[in-house]
Amino acid sequence: MQGTVSEFDSGTGAGAVLLDDGQRLEFPAAAFAASGLRLLRVGQRVRLDRAPSGAVERVGLVTMR
């Protein structure tokens, strides 16, 4: 699943993403920490890995393959 960062708090590591269908999805600090990234910026495209429960487990950068 992909989306665009709409909010990010660099102090806590938590934020929110706007999915392509317009739905807002929050992610916890643990999902950001799992990414290994140091910072996200508003407007940046990201990939979201979700658990079967629907919770966001990891936020990663969208890369070309």
mmCIF file of C-alpha atoms in Angstrom:
data_model
loop_
_atom_site.group_PDB
_atom_site.id
_atom_site.type_symbol
_atom_site.label_atom_id
_atom_site.label_comp_id
_atom_site.label_asym_id
_atom_site.label_seq_id
_atom_site.Cartn_x
_atom_site.Cartn_y
_atom_site.Cartn_z
ATOM 1 C CA MET A 1 0.000 0.000 0.000
ATOM 2 C CA GLN A 2 1.288 3.489 -0.830
ATOM 3 C CA GLY A 3 0.445 7.002 0.197
ATOM 4 C CA THR A 4 1.734 10.524 0.741
ATOM 5 C CA VAL A 5 2.973 11.782 4.111
ATOM 6 C CA SER A 6 0.482 14.366 5.385
ATOM 7 C CA GLU A 7 1.898 14.775 8.907
ATOM 8 C CA PHE A 8 5.100 13.766 10.647
ATOM 9 C CA ASP A 9 6.345 14.621 14.124
ATOM 10 C CA SER A 10 10.131 14.212 14.138
ATOM 11 C CA GLY A 11 10.124 14.336 17.946
ATOM 12 C CA THR A 12 7.900 11.309 18.410
ATOM 13 C CA GLY A 13 8.313 9.548 15.044
ATOM 14 C CA ALA A 14 4.553 9.216 14.582
ATOM 15 C CA GLY A 15 2.607 10.619 11.678
ATOM 16 C CA ALA A 16 -0.118 10.183 9.117
ATOM 17 C CA VAL A 17 -0.344 9.283 5.451
ATOM 18 C CA LEU A 18 -2.977 10.189 2.895
ATOM 19 C CA LEU A 19 -3.714 7.067 0.857
ATOM 20 C CA ASP A 20 -4.364 7.292 -2.864
ATOM 21 C CA ASP A 21 -8.099 6.849 -2.260
ATOM 22 C CA GLY A 22 -8.112 9.919 0.037
ATOM 23 C CA GLN A 23 -8.284 7.980 3.313
ATOM 24 C CA ARG A 24 -6.071 9.260 6.144
ATOM 25 C CA LEU A 25 -4.087 6.559 7.936
ATOM 26 C CA GLU A 26 -2.011 7.220 11.048
ATOM 27 C CA PHE A 27 1.193 5.343 11.799
ATOM 28 C CA PRO A 28 2.839 4.891 15.210
ATOM 29 C CA ALA A 29 6.422 5.727 16.121
ATOM 30 C CA ALA A 30 7.252 2.003 16.132
ATOM 31 C CA ALA A 31 6.375 1.758 12.415
ATOM 32 C CA PHE A 32 8.714 4.654 11.639
ATOM 33 C CA ALA A 33 11.475 3.177 13.831
ATOM 34 C CA ALA A 34 11.181 -0.137 11.950
ATOM 35 C CA SER A 35 11.934 1.675 8.690
ATOM 36 C CA GLY A 36 15.490 2.630 9.591
ATOM 37 C CA LEU A 37 14.836 6.115 8.197
ATOM 38 C CA ARG A 38 15.878 9.277 10.006
ATOM 39 C CA LEU A 39 13.228 11.675 8.710
ATOM 40 C CA LEU A 40 10.098 11.949 6.605
ATOM 41 C CA ARG A 41 8.812 15.102 4.974
ATOM 42 C CA VAL A 42 5.268 16.163 4.174
ATOM 43 C CA GLY A 43 4.490 15.303 0.558
ATOM 44 C CA GLN A 44 6.899 12.366 0.422
ATOM 45 C CA ARG A 45 5.626 9.119 -1.095
ATOM 46 C CA VAL A 46 5.902 6.100 1.182
ATOM 47 C CA ARG A 47 5.045 2.421 1.236
ATOM 48 C CA LEU A 48 3.150 1.023 4.218
ATOM 49 C CA ASP A 49 3.455 -2.556 5.444
ATOM 50 C CA ARG A 50 0.414 -3.592 7.475
ATOM 51 C CA ALA A 51 -0.302 -6.425 9.881
ATOM 52 C CA PRO A 52 -3.304 -8.716 9.314
ATOM 53 C CA SER A 53 -5.087 -6.589 11.929
ATOM 54 C CA GLY A 54 -4.649 -3.543 9.673
ATOM 55 C CA ALA A 55 -2.148 -1.767 11.936
ATOM 56 C CA VAL A 56 0.806 -0.141 10.167
ATOM 57 C CA GLU A 57 3.971 -2.080 11.065
ATOM 58 C CA ARG A 58 6.521 -0.318 8.865
ATOM 59 C CA VAL A 59 6.848 2.820 6.784
ATOM 60 C CA GLY A 60 9.304 2.682 3.881
ATOM 61 C CA LEU A 61 10.340 4.730 0.896
ATOM 62 C CA VAL A 62 8.831 4.017 -2.494
ATOM 63 C CA THR A 63 11.661 2.907 -4.771
ATOM 64 C CA MET A 64 11.832 2.055 -8.437
ATOM 65 C CA ARG A 65 12.643 -1.559 -9.205
#
